[in-house]
């Protein structure tokens, strides 16, 4: 099983949707966090340590992670999903976008178990 950390800004809509979508997949343990000081759950050293792979919604999230956790990120793949902050939690389009992009990055079956 691989530990997958989903990151957005405030951990309100995009990354919690991704976590919800993928948390029951048999090959994945999913967690979500945000880069903003106002995030519902701010990304921590423990999150980075736990993660095997990190999926960020935008390039700026990757930059913030790299700035804050430089050494810890060595050898950890970080993928930018390019999903803008245009969606609410569990928005149908957001779910579709995540179902389209995440499986190919992780090399898994594209049908998460809701």
JSON list of C-alpha atoms in Angstrom, two decimals:
[
{"chain": "A", "resi": 1, "resn": "UNK", "atom": "CA", "xyz": [0.00, 0.00, 0.00]},
{"chain": "A", "resi": 2, "resn": "UNK", "atom": "CA", "xyz": [1.23, 3.49, -0.87]},
{"chain": "A", "resi": 3, "resn": "UNK", "atom": "CA", "xyz": [0.73, 6.58, 1.25]},
{"chain": "A", "resi": 4, "resn": "UNK", "atom": "CA", "xyz": [-0.59, 9.40, -0.94]},
{"chain": "A", "resi": 5, "resn": "UNK", "atom": "CA", "xyz": [-0.72, 12.96, 0.37]},
{"chain": "A", "resi": 6, "resn": "UNK", "atom": "CA", "xyz": [-3.02, 15.41, -1.45]},
{"chain": "A", "resi": 7, "resn": "UNK", "atom": "CA", "xyz": [-2.22, 19.10, -1.01]},
{"chain": "A", "resi": 8, "resn": "UNK", "atom": "CA", "xyz": [-4.11, 22.31, -1.77]},
{"chain": "A", "resi": 9, "resn": "UNK", "atom": "CA", "xyz": [-4.12, 25.73, -0.09]},
{"chain": "A", "resi": 10, "resn": "UNK", "atom": "CA", "xyz": [-6.68, 25.68, 2.70]},
{"chain": "A", "resi": 11, "resn": "UNK", "atom": "CA", "xyz": [-7.44, 21.93, 2.82]},
{"chain": "A", "resi": 12, "resn": "UNK", "atom": "CA", "xyz": [-11.09, 22.81, 2.41]},
{"chain": "A", "resi": 13, "resn": "UNK", "atom": "CA", "xyz": [-12.28, 21.62, -0.98]},
{"chain": "A", "resi": 14, "resn": "UNK", "atom": "CA", "xyz": [-9.80, 20.12, -3.44]},
{"chain": "A", "resi": 15, "resn": "UNK", "atom": "CA", "xyz": [-7.48, 17.98, -1.31]},
{"chain": "A", "resi": 16, "resn": "UNK", "atom": "CA", "xyz": [-10.25, 16.72, 1.04]},
{"chain": "A", "resi": 17, "resn": "UNK", "atom": "CA", "xyz": [-12.25, 15.71, -2.04]},
{"chain": "A", "resi": 18, "resn": "UNK", "atom": "CA", "xyz": [-9.24, 13.79, -3.35]},
{"chain": "A", "resi": 19, "resn": "UNK", "atom": "CA", "xyz": [-8.72, 12.14, 0.04]},
{"chain": "A", "resi": 20, "resn": "UNK", "atom": "CA", "xyz": [-12.39, 11.17, 0.26]},
{"chain": "A", "resi": 21, "resn": "UNK", "atom": "CA", "xyz": [-12.31, 9.82, -3.29]},
{"chain": "A", "resi": 22, "resn": "UNK", "atom": "CA", "xyz": [-9.22, 7.65, -2.87]},
{"chain": "A", "resi": 23, "resn": "UNK", "atom": "CA", "xyz": [-9.17, 6.70, 0.81]},
{"chain": "A", "resi": 24, "resn": "UNK", "atom": "CA", "xyz": [-10.92, 3.37, 0.31]},
{"chain": "A", "resi": 25, "resn": "UNK", "atom": "CA", "xyz": [-8.86, 2.26, -2.67]},
{"chain": "A", "resi": 26, "resn": "UNK", "atom": "CA", "xyz": [-7.20, -1.07, -1.78]},
{"chain": "A", "resi": 27, "resn": "UNK", "atom": "CA", "xyz": [-3.72, 0.09, -2.86]},
{"chain": "A", "resi": 28, "resn": "UNK", "atom": "CA", "xyz": [-3.73, 3.56, -1.33]},
{"chain": "A", "resi": 29, "resn": "UNK", "atom": "CA", "xyz": [-3.75, 5.20, 2.06]},
{"chain": "A", "resi": 30, "resn": "UNK", "atom": "CA", "xyz": [-4.84, 8.81, 1.45]},
{"chain": "A", "resi": 31, "resn": "UNK", "atom": "CA", "xyz": [-4.39, 11.96, 3.51]},
{"chain": "A", "resi": 32, "resn": "UNK", "atom": "CA", "xyz": [-4.89, 15.63, 2.74]},
{"chain": "A", "resi": 33, "resn": "UNK", "atom": "CA", "xyz": [-3.42, 18.90, 3.97]},
{"chain": "A", "resi": 34, "resn": "UNK", "atom": "CA", "xyz": [-3.06, 22.53, 3.03]},
{"chain": "A", "resi": 35, "resn": "UNK", "atom": "CA", "xyz": [-0.10, 24.89, 2.60]},
{"chain": "A", "resi": 36, "resn": "UNK", "atom": "CA", "xyz": [-1.85, 27.96, 4.00]},
{"chain": "A", "resi": 37, "resn": "UNK", "atom": "CA", "xyz": [-1.46, 29.00, 7.65]},
{"chain": "A", "resi": 38, "resn": "UNK", "atom": "CA", "xyz": [-5.30, 29.07, 7.67]},
{"chain": "A", "resi": 39, "resn": "UNK", "atom": "CA", "xyz": [-5.62, 25.49, 6.39]},
{"chain": "A", "resi": 40, "resn": "UNK", "atom": "CA", "xyz": [-8.09, 23.19, 8.10]},
{"chain": "A", "resi": 41, "resn": "UNK", "atom": "CA", "xyz": [-5.14, 20.79, 8.49]},
{"chain": "A", "resi": 42, "resn": "UNK", "atom": "CA", "xyz": [-1.79, 22.44, 7.78]},
{"chain": "A", "resi": 43, "resn": "UNK", "atom": "CA", "xyz": [0.78, 20.15, 6.17]},
{"chain": "A", "resi": 44, "resn": "UNK", "atom": "CA", "xyz": [3.21, 18.95, 8.83]},
{"chain": "A", "resi": 45, "resn": "UNK", "atom": "CA", "xyz": [6.55, 17.19, 9.12]},
{"chain": "A", "resi": 46, "resn": "UNK", "atom": "CA", "xyz": [4.58, 14.04, 10.02]},
{"chain": "A", "resi": 47, "resn": "UNK", "atom": "CA", "xyz": [2.52, 14.27, 6.82]},
{"chain": "A", "resi": 48, "resn": "UNK", "atom": "CA", "xyz": [5.62, 14.64, 4.66]},
{"chain": "A", "resi": 49, "resn": "UNK", "atom": "CA", "xyz": [7.36, 11.82, 6.50]},
{"chain": "A", "resi": 50, "resn": "UNK", "atom": "CA", "xyz": [4.30, 9.56, 6.09]},
{"chain": "A", "resi": 51, "resn": "UNK", "atom": "CA", "xyz": [3.84, 10.21, 2.36]},
{"chain": "A", "resi": 52, "resn": "UNK", "atom": "CA", "xyz": [5.32, 7.99, -0.36]},
{"chain": "A", "resi": 53, "resn": "UNK", "atom": "CA", "xyz": [4.03, 10.29, -3.07]},
{"chain": "A", "resi": 54, "resn": "UNK", "atom": "CA", "xyz": [2.64, 13.84, -2.92]},
{"chain": "A", "resi": 55, "resn": "UNK", "atom": "CA", "xyz": [0.01, 15.20, -5.28]},
{"chain": "A", "resi": 56, "resn": "UNK", "atom": "CA", "xyz": [-0.45, 18.98, -5.25]},
{"chain": "A", "resi": 57, "resn": "UNK", "atom": "CA", "xyz": [-3.26, 20.86, -6.95]},
{"chain": "A", "resi": 58, "resn": "UNK", "atom": "CA", "xyz": [-1.13, 23.74, -8.28]},
{"chain": "A", "resi": 59, "resn": "UNK", "atom": "CA", "xyz": [2.51, 24.60, -8.96]},
{"chain": "A", "resi": 60, "resn": "UNK", "atom": "CA", "xyz": [2.49, 27.15, -6.09]},
{"chain": "A", "resi": 61, "resn": "UNK", "atom": "CA", "xyz": [1.74, 24.34, -3.61]},
{"chain": "A", "resi": 62, "resn": "UNK", "atom": "CA", "xyz": [4.83, 22.46, -4.80]},
{"chain": "A", "resi": 63, "resn": "UNK", "atom": "CA", "xyz": [6.93, 25.62, -4.43]},
{"chain": "A", "resi": 64, "resn": "UNK", "atom": "CA", "xyz": [5.69, 26.15, -0.88]},
{"chain": "A", "resi": 65, "resn": "UNK", "atom": "CA", "xyz": [6.41, 22.55, 0.08]},
{"chain": "A", "resi": 66, "resn": "UNK", "atom": "CA", "xyz": [9.90, 22.70, -1.39]},
{"chain": "A", "resi": 67, "resn": "UNK", "atom": "CA", "xyz": [10.59, 25.99, 0.42]},
{"chain": "A", "resi": 68, "resn": "UNK", "atom": "CA", "xyz": [9.42, 24.61, 3.75]},
{"chain": "A", "resi": 69, "resn": "UNK", "atom": "CA", "xyz": [10.44, 20.94, 3.67]},
{"chain": "A", "resi": 70, "resn": "UNK", "atom": "CA", "xyz": [13.42, 20.90, 1.29]},
{"chain": "A", "resi": 71, "resn": "UNK", "atom": "CA", "xyz": [15.47, 18.08, 2.85]},
{"chain": "A", "resi": 72, "resn": "UNK", "atom": "CA", "xyz": [12.50, 15.90, 3.76]},
{"chain": "A", "resi": 73, "resn": "UNK", "atom": "CA", "xyz": [11.29, 15.91, 0.16]},
{"chain": "A", "resi": 74, "resn": "UNK", "atom": "CA", "xyz": [14.42, 14.29, -1.27]},
{"chain": "A", "resi": 75, "resn": "UNK", "atom": "CA", "xyz": [13.43, 11.14, -3.12]},
{"chain": "A", "resi": 76, "resn": "UNK", "atom": "CA", "xyz": [9.70, 11.81, -2.77]},
{"chain": "A", "resi": 77, "resn": "UNK", "atom": "CA", "xyz": [7.85, 12.28, -6.04]},
{"chain": "A", "resi": 78, "resn": "UNK", "atom": "CA", "xyz": [5.68, 15.42, -6.18]},
{"chain": "A", "resi": 79, "resn": "UNK", "atom": "CA", "xyz": [3.14, 15.65, -8.99]},
{"chain": "A", "resi": 80, "resn": "UNK", "atom": "CA", "xyz": [1.26, 18.83, -9.94]},
{"chain": "A", "resi": 81, "resn": "UNK", "atom": "CA", "xyz": [-2.35, 18.06, -10.93]},
{"chain": "A", "resi": 82, "resn": "UNK", "atom": "CA", "xyz": [-3.04, 21.58, -12.31]},
{"chain": "A", "resi": 83, "resn": "UNK", "atom": "CA", "xyz": [-6.48, 21.79, -10.75]},
{"chain": "A", "resi": 84, "resn": "UNK", "atom": "CA", "xyz": [-7.44, 25.43, -10.09]},
{"chain": "A", "resi": 85, "resn": "UNK", "atom": "CA", "xyz": [-9.31, 26.59, -7.01]},
{"chain": "A", "resi": 86, "resn": "UNK", "atom": "CA", "xyz": [-12.66, 26.69, -8.85]},
{"chain": "A", "resi": 87, "resn": "UNK", "atom": "CA", "xyz": [-14.51, 23.91, -7.06]},
{"chain": "A", "resi": 88, "resn": "UNK", "atom": "CA", "xyz": [-16.41, 23.20, -3.88]},
{"chain": "A", "resi": 89, "resn": "UNK", "atom": "CA", "xyz": [-16.04, 19.97, -1.85]},
{"chain": "A", "resi": 90, "resn": "UNK", "atom": "CA", "xyz": [-17.05, 16.88, -3.86]},
{"chain": "A", "resi": 91, "resn": "UNK", "atom": "CA", "xyz": [-17.96, 19.02, -6.92]},
{"chain": "A", "resi": 92, "resn": "UNK", "atom": "CA", "xyz": [-18.81, 16.65, -9.79]},
{"chain": "A", "resi": 93, "resn": "UNK", "atom": "CA", "xyz": [-16.29, 18.25, -12.16]},
{"chain": "A", "resi": 94, "resn": "UNK", "atom": "CA", "xyz": [-13.56, 18.11, -9.53]},
{"chain": "A", "resi": 95, "resn": "UNK", "atom": "CA", "xyz": [-14.29, 14.42, -8.88]},
{"chain": "A", "resi": 96, "resn": "UNK", "atom": "CA", "xyz": [-14.15, 13.75, -12.63]},
{"chain": "A", "resi": 97, "resn": "UNK", "atom": "CA", "xyz": [-10.84, 15.61, -12.95]},
{"chain": "A", "resi": 98, "resn": "UNK", "atom": "CA", "xyz": [-9.32, 13.64, -10.06]},
{"chain": "A", "resi": 99, "resn": "UNK", "atom": "CA", "xyz": [-10.57, 10.34, -11.47]},
{"chain": "A", "resi": 100, "resn": "UNK", "atom": "CA", "xyz": [-8.99, 11.22, -14.79]},
{"chain": "A", "resi": 101, "resn": "UNK", "atom": "CA", "xyz": [-5.57, 12.38, -13.54]},
{"chain": "A", "resi": 102, "resn": "UNK", "atom": "CA", "xyz": [-4.71, 10.46, -10.36]},
{"chain": "A", "resi": 103, "resn": "UNK", "atom": "CA", "xyz": [-4.77, 6.81, -11.57]},
{"chain": "A", "resi": 104, "resn": "UNK", "atom": "CA", "xyz": [-2.23, 7.33, -14.35]},
{"chain": "A", "resi": 105, "resn": "UNK", "atom": "CA", "xyz": [0.15, 9.15, -11.99]},
{"chain": "A", "resi": 106, "resn": "UNK", "atom": "CA", "xyz": [-0.10, 6.41, -9.37]},
{"chain": "A", "resi": 107, "resn": "UNK", "atom": "CA", "xyz": [-0.32, 3.53, -11.85]},
{"chain": "A", "resi": 108, "resn": "UNK", "atom": "CA", "xyz": [-3.54, 2.15, -10.33]},
{"chain": "A", "resi": 109, "resn": "UNK", "atom": "CA", "xyz": [-7.00, 1.09, -11.36]},
{"chain": "A", "resi": 110, "resn": "UNK", "atom": "CA", "xyz": [-9.04, 4.18, -12.18]},
{"chain": "A", "resi": 111, "resn": "UNK", "atom": "CA", "xyz": [-12.10, 3.31, -10.14]},
{"chain": "A", "resi": 112, "resn": "UNK", "atom": "CA", "xyz": [-11.91, 4.56, -6.59]},
{"chain": "A", "resi": 113, "resn": "UNK", "atom": "CA", "xyz": [-14.35, 3.04, -4.15]},
{"chain": "A", "resi": 114, "resn": "UNK", "atom": "CA", "xyz": [-16.68, 5.73, -2.77]}
]
